[in-house]
XYZ file of C-alpha atoms in Angstrom:
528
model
C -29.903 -64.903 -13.691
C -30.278 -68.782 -13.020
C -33.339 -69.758 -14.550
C -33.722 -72.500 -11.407
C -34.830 -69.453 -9.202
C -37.419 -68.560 -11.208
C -40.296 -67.943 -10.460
C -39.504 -66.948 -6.754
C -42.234 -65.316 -4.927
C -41.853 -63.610 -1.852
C -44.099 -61.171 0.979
C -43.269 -59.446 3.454
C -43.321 -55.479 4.789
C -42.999 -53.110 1.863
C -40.631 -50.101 3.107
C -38.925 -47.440 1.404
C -36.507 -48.294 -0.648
C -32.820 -48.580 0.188
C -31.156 -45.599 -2.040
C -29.551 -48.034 -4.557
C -32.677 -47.704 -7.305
C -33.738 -44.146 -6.281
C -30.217 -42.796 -7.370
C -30.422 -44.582 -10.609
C -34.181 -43.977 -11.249
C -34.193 -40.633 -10.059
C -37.396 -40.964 -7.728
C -38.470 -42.560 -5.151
C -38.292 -46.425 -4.501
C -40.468 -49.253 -2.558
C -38.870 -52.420 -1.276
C -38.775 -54.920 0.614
C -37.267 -54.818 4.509
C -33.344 -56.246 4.416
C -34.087 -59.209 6.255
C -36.005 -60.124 3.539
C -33.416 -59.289 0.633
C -31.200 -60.504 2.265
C -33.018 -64.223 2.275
C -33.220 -64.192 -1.520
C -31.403 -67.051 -3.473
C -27.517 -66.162 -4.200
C -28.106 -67.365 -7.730
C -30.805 -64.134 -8.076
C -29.213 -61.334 -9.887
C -31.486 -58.534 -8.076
C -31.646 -54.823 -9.480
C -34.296 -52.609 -10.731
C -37.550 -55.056 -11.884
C -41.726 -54.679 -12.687
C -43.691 -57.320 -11.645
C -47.642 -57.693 -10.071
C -48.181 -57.241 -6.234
C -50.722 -57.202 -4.113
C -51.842 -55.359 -0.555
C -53.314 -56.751 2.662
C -54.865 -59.472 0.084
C -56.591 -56.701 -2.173
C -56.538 -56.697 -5.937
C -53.179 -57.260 -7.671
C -51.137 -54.381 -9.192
C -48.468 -54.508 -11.986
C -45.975 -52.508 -10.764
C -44.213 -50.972 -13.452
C -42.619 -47.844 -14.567
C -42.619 -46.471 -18.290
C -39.798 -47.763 -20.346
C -38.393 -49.832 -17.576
C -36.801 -53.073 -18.011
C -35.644 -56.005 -15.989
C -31.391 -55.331 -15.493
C -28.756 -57.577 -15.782
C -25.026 -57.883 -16.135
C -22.582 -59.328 -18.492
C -21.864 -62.014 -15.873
C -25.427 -62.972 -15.491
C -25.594 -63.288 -19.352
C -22.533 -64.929 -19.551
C -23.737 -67.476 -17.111
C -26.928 -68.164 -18.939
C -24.819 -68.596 -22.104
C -22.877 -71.395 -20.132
C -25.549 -73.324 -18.918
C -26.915 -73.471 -22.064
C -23.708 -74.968 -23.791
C -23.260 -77.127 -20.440
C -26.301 -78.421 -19.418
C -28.356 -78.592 -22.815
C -25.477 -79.589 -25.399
C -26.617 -76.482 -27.051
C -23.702 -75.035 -29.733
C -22.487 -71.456 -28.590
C -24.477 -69.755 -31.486
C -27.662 -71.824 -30.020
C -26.903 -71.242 -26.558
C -26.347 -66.914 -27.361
C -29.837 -67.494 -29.374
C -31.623 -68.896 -26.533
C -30.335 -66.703 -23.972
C -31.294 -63.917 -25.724
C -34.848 -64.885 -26.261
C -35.175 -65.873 -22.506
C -34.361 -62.639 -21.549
C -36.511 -60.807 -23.922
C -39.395 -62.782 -22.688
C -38.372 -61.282 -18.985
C -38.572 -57.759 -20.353
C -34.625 -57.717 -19.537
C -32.545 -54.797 -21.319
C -29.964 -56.126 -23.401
C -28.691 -52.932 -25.099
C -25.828 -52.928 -22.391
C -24.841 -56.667 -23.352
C -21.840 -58.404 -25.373
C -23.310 -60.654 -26.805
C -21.371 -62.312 -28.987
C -18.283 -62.640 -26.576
C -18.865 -66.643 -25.687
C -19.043 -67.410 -29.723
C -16.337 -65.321 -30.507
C -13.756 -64.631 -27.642
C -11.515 -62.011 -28.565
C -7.580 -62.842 -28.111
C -7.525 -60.296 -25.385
C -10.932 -59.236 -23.489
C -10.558 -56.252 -21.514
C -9.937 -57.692 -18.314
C -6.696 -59.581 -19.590
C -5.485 -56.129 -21.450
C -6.435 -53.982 -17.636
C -4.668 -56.460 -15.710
C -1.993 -56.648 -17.914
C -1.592 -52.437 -17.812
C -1.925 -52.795 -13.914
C 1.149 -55.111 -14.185
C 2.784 -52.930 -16.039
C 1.993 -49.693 -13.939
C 4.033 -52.108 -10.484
C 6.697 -52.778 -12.585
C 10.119 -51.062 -12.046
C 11.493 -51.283 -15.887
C 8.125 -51.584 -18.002
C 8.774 -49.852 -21.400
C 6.563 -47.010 -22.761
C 6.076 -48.863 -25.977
C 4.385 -51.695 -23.588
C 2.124 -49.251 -21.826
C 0.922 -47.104 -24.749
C 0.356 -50.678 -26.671
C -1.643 -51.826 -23.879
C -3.373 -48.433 -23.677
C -4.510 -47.984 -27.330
C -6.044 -51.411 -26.753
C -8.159 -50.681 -24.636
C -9.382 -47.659 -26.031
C -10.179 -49.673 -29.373
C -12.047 -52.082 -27.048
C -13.867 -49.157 -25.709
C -14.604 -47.488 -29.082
C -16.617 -50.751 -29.763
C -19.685 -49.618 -28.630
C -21.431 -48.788 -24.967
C -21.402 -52.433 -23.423
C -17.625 -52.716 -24.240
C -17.299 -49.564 -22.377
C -19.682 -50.770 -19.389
C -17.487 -53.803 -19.351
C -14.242 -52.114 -18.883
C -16.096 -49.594 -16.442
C -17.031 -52.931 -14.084
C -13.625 -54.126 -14.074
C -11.442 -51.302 -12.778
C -10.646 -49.372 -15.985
C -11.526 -45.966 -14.328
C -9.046 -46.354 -11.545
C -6.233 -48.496 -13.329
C -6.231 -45.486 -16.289
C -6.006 -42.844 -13.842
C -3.136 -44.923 -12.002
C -1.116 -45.281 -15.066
C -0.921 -41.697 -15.546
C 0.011 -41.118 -11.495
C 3.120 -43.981 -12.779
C 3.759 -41.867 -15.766
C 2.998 -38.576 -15.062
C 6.065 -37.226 -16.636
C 5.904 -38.963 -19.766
C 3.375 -36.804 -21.896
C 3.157 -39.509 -24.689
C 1.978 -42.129 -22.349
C -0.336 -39.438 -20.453
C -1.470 -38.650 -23.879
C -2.572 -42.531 -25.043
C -4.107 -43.109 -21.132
C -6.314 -39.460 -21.629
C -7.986 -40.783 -24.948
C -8.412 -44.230 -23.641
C -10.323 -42.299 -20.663
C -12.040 -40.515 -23.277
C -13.230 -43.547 -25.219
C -14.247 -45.135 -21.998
C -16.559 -42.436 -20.391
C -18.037 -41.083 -23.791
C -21.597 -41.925 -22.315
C -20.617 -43.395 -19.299
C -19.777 -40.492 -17.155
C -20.447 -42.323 -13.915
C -17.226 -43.586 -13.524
C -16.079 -40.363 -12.475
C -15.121 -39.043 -8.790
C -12.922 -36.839 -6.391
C -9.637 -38.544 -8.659
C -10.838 -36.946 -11.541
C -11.085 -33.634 -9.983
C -7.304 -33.992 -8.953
C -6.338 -35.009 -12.412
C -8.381 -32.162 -13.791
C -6.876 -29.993 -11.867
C -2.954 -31.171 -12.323
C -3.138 -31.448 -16.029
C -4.975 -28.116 -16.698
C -1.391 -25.812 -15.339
C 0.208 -23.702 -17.969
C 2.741 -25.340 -18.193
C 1.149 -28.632 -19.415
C 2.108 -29.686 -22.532
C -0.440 -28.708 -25.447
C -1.830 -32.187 -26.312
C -2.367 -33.438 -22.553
C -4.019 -30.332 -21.829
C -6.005 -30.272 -24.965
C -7.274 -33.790 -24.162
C -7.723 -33.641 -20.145
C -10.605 -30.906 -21.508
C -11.907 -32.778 -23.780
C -12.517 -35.845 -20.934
C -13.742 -33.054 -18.448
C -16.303 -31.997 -21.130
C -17.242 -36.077 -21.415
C -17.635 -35.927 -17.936
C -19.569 -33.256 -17.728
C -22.446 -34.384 -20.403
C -25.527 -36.340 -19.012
C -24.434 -36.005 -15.683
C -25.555 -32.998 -13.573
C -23.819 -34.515 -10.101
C -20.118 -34.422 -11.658
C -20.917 -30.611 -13.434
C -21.621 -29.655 -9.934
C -18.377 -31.414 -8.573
C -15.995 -30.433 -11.444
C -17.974 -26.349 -10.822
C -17.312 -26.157 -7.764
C -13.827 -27.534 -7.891
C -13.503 -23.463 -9.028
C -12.737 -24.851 -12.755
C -13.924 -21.507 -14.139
C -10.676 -20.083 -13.029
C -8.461 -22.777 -14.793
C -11.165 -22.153 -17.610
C -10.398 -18.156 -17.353
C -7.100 -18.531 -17.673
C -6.785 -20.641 -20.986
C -8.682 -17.981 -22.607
C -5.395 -16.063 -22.803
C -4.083 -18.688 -24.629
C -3.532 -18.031 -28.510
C -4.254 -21.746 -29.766
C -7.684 -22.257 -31.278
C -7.720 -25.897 -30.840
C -7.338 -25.211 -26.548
C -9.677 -22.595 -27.313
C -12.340 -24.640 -28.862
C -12.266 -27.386 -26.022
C -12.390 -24.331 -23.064
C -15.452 -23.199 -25.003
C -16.873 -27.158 -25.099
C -16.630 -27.614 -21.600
C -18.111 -24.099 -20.292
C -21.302 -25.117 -22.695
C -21.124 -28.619 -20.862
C -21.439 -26.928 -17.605
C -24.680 -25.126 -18.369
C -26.245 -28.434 -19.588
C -29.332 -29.310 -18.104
C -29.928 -32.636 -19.792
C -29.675 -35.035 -16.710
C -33.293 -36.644 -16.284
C -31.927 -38.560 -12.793
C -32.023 -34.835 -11.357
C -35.010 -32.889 -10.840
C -33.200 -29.476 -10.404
C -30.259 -28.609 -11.394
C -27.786 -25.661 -11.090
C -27.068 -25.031 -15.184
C -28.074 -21.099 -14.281
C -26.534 -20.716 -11.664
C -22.982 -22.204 -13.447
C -23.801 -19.929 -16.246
C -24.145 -16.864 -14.423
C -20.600 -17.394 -12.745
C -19.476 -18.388 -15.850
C -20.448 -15.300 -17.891
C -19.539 -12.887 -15.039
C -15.602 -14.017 -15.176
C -15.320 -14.467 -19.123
C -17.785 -12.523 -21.455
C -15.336 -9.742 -21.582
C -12.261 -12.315 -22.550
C -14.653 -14.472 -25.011
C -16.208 -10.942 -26.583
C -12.450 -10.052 -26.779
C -11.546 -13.149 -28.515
C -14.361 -12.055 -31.648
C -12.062 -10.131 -32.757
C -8.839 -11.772 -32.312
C -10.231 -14.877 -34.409
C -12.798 -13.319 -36.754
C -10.894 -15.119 -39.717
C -11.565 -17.821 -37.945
C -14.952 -19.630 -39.087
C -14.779 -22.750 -36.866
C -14.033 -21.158 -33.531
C -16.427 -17.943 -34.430
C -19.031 -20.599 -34.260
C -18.487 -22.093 -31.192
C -17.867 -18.506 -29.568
C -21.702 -17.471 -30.493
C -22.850 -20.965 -29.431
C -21.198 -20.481 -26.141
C -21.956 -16.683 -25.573
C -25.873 -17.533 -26.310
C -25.447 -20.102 -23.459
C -24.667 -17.557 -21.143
C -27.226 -14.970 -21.621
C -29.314 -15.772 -19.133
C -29.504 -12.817 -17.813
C -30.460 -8.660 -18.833
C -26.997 -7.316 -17.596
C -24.704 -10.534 -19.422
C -26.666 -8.826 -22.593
C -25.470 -5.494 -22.164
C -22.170 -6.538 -20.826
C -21.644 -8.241 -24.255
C -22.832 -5.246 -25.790
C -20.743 -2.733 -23.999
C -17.860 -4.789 -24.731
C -18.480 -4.801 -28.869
C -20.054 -7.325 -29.350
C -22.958 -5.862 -31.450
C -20.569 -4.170 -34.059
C -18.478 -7.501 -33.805
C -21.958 -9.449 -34.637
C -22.570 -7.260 -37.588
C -19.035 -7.650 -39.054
C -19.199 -11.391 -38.554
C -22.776 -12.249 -40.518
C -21.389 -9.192 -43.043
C -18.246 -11.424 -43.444
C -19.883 -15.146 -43.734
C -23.436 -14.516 -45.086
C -23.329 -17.988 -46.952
C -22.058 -19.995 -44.145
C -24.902 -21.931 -42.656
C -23.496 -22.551 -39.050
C -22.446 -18.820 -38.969
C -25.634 -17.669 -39.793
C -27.810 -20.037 -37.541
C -25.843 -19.159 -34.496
C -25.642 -15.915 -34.922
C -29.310 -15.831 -35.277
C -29.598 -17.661 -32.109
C -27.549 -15.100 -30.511
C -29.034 -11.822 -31.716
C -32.084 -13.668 -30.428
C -30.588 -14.467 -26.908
C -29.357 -10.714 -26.873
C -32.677 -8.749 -27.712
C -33.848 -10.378 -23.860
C -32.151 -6.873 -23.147
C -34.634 -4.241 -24.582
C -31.570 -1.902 -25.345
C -29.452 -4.478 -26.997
C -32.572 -4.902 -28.953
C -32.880 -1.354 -30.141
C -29.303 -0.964 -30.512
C -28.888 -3.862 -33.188
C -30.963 -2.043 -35.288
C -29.060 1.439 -34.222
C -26.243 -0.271 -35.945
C -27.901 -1.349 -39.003
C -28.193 -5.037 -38.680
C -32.212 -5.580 -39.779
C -30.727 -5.418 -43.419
C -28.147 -7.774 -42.908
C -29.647 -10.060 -41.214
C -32.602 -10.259 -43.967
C -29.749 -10.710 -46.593
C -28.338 -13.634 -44.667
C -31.099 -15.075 -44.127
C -32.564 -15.216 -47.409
C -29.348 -16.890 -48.636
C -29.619 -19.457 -46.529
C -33.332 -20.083 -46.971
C -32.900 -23.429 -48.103
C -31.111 -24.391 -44.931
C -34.042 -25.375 -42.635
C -32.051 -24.683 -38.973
C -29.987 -22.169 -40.252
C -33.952 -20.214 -41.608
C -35.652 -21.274 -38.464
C -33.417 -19.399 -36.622
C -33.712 -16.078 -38.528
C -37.447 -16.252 -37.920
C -37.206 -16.476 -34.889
C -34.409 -13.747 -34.045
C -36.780 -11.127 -36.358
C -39.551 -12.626 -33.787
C -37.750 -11.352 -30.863
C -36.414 -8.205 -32.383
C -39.541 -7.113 -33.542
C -41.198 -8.006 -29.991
C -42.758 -4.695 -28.445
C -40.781 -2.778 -30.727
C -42.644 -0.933 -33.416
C -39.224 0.877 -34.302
C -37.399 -2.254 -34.758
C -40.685 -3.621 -36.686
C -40.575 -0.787 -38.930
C -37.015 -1.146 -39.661
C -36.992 -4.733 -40.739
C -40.196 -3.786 -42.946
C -38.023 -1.282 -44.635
C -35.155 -4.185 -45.083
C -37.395 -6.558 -46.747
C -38.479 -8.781 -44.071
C -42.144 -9.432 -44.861
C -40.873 -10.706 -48.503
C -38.217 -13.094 -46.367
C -40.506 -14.319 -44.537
C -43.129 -15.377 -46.534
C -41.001 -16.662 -48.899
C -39.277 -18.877 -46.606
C -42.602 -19.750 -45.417
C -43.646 -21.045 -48.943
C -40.412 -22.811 -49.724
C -40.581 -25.004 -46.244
C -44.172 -26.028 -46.191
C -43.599 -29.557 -44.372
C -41.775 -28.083 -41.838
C -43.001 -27.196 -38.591
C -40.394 -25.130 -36.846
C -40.715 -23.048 -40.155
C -43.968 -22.272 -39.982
C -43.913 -21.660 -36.303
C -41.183 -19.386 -36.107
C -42.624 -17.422 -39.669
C -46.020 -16.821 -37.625
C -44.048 -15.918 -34.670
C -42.485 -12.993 -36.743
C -45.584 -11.798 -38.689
C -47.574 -12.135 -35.391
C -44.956 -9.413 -33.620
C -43.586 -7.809 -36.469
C -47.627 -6.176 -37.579
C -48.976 -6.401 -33.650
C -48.086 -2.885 -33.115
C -47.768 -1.896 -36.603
C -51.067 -2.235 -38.603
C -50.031 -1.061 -41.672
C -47.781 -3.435 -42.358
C -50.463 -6.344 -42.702
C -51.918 -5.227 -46.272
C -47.952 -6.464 -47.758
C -48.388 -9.807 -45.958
C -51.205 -9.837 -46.987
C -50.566 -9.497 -50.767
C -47.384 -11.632 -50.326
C -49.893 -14.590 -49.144
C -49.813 -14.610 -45.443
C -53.366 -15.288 -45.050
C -52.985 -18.397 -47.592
C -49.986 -19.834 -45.810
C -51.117 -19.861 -42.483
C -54.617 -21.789 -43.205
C -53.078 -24.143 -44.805
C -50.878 -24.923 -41.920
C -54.057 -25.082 -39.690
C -55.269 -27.908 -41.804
C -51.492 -29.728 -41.419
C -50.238 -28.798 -37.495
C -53.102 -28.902 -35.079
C -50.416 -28.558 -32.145
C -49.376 -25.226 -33.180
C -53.073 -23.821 -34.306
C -52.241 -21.057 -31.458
C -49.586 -19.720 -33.220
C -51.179 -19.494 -36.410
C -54.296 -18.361 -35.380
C -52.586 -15.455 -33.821
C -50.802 -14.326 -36.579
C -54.371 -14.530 -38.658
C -55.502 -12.247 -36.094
C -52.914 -9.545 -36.078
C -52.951 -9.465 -40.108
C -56.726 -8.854 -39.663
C -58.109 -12.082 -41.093
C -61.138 -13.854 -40.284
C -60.165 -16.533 -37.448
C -62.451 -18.708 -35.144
C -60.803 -18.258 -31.906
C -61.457 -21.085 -28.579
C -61.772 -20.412 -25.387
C -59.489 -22.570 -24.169
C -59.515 -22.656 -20.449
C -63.820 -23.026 -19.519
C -65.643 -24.188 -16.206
C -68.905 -23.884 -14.180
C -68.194 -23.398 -10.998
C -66.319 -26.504 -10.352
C -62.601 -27.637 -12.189
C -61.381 -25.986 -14.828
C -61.436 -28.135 -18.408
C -60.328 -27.579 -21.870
C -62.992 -29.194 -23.278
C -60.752 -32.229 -24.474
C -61.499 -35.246 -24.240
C -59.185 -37.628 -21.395
């Protein structure tokens, strides 16, 4: 931004705003009417700002939202950079310097900024090495060596950071990429180089993506693809897919899940392993832009074609520790629902569960996702009673007590007894019997400055002696009572939890009332 239009002041109407800021904010917008936008200097870079207003001459407001900055582009940086070396004799490193701190003082975000790229330029910046692929995409005889050069540099450009990707994204690398593989879609070693430079250039930057990706998607994802394009085109749907809730709902209903469903049948692990990535990615919900999104409703399509295949493939690859992992992980994404949980268990899946932690009990990963399964699974009260039908409260006890010292991989055991122990005296009794007060406790002790710990341990006493009394005089003895006061005095945001496991055991407990009133609002008695 020219610093010869600021300040500018302006007045007018205030309307709703024009769609641009609402789709990147994700809520609502006020502007200004178009006449008057459109009256602004040229040299004003305008975008999402704060800054103080005032109403029908009333009091003036800062208008401001949390953690928002003043935005601006390379170009606008760039420029500032210039003037600086132009107009005040400044050296580059000064003129950088000083267009840094001017920008800070305007609350502008630089994180998305090159900023040493007018001290330093690079041989090639990315808009020589894109036009220079674009070239070579028109012409007739261009070598493969040439392209995949040109390629690889730009993917090492992009693998700089996120403002070397932004950079390439506002110069045409999304559409030049996707028409070199269109020139060279029969080469696989070229498609190969032009998939990871997509990669490397939409690794948190999904935006770029649109109705050409779905195509390419869609035409590198056939059988007969060759291993490594297909293996990568999943790995750049998966990219797509992450912080961005609009393209999981384009690339879903692009009917995906079938291409998905089919891969499954294929024996490599490595395809495997992406197919599993990218049906997790479409059950994200981790796009703040978007109030609701559809993450269940992609799950529960997603589990109703392929829990039977990915139970199936348990036992094909149960020598195989990396993919068993990301099977659990991707099978506990999908139980959102009672009937996925006894589809899973109709299929095996318990006895497969059981010969898995039985198999790995000192593998950390194993053990926390299994835990984080067999606590997804007991949602379903029968899968819940039949885990312990088939003799999993001792194993999981064992595991977890060799991997005590592994804070996740304990946190999750906690909380799996929790939720098998939940309403279900039998299953309560049956863990008691496999050693889980002594477990528990003594995970308890060893993790004292750690919160999830002592959560999830007073989540399984609480449960595990609610319907079984006389269970409390062994946590008791094992220094229950001792534990959980002392975490009172360390987490006041979990005092619920521990305070209801005090109760249970039968300990002494000052109790609040939390929700009070007298006739008018409701208050917590906190202070605002």
């Amino acid at each position: 931004m020219c610093s010869s239009a600021l300040p500018h002041f302006a007045k007018g109407e205030v309307v709703k705003g024009f769609g641009r800021g609402s789709k990147e904010l994700g809520c609502p917008t006020a502007n200004f009417s178009e006449e008057i936008v459109d009256n602004l200097p040229q040299e004003l870079s305008t975008g999402v700002y704060y800054g103080f207003a005032n109403v029908d001459k009333g009091p003036v407001y800062k208008m401001c939202l949390p953690n928002m900055a003043l935005k601006i582009n390379q170009e606008t940086f760039n420029n500032v950079v210039r003037e600086n070396i132009e107009d005040l004799g400044m050296t580059p490193e000064e003129a950088v310097k000083g267009a840094i701190e001017q920008f800070e003082l305007q609350g502008a975000d630089l994180s998305l900024i090159i900023k040493d790229l007018m001290i330093d330029p690079p041989d090639n910046n990315v808009q020589e090495l894109l036009n220079k692929l674009e070239s070579l995409n028109k012409a007739k005889d261009a070598k493969r060596e040439d392209v995949i050069e040109q390629l690889d540099l730009i993917k090492a450009e992009c693998e700089k950071g996120l403002p070397y990707k932004v950079e390439a994204g506002r110069h045409g690398a999304y559409d030049i990429l996707l028409d070199t593989m269109k020139a060279h879609s029969r080469d696989n070693n070229v498609l190969t180089s032009c998939l990871r430079a997509l990669i490397a250039l939409m690794s948190k930057q999904p935006d770029l993506f649109d109705e050409k990706g779905i195509d390419v998607i869609h035409t590198y994802l056939k059988k007969e693809v060759e291993y490594d394009v297909k293996r990568l085109t999943l790995k750049w749907t998966r990219e797509c897919c992450v912080m961005h809730e609009m393209n999981r709902q384009l690339i879903f209903n692009s009917k995906i899940v079938d291409n998905l469903k089919e891969l499954l049948g294929e024996g490599a692990s490595d395809i495997l392993r992406e197919v599993l990535s990218v049906s997790r990615a479409l059950v994200l919900d981790d796009d703040v832009r978007v109030e609701f999104g559809k993450a269940h409703e992609h799950a529960r399509v997603i589990a109703s074609e392929t829990l039977c295949a990915l139970t199936g493939l348990l036992t094909r690859f149960k020598h195989d520790e990396t993919l068993m992992t990301d099977l659990m992980l991707t099978l506990c994404s999908l139980m959102v629902r009672a009937e996925f949980c006894k589809k899973v268990d109709d299929a095996g899946g318990l006895n497969l569960l059981r010969d898995v932690l039985k198999a790995y009990p000192n593998s950390e990963k194993i053990a926390r996702h299994s835990f984080k399964l067999i606590k997804a699974l007991a949602g379903n009260d029968e899968c819940k009673a039949h885990m312990i039908e088939k003799g999993l409260a001792p194993i999981i006890i064992n595991v977890m007590v060799s991997n005590k010292d592994k804070v996740q991989a304990a946190t999750a055991g906690l909380s799996a007894i929790a939720a098998l122990s939940l309403r279900a005296p039998k299953n309560s009794t049956a863990l008691f019997e496999a050693g889980a007060p002594a477990a528990i406790i003594e995970i308890m002790k060893l993790h004292p400055e750690e919160k999830s710990i002592q959560k999830s341990g007073s989540w399984a006493i609480r449960n595990m002696v609610s319907r079984c009394r006389d269970q409390s005089s062994t946590f008791l003895e094992l220094g229950a009572e001792e534990i959980l006061h002392a975490g009172l005095k360390k987490y006041k945001d979990i005092e619920y939890d521990l305070k209801a496991a005090l109760r249970d055991l039968g300990c002494k407990v000052q109790l609040k009332e939390e929700w009070t009133g007298k006739g008018g609002a409701l208050t917590t008695g906190k202070k605002p």
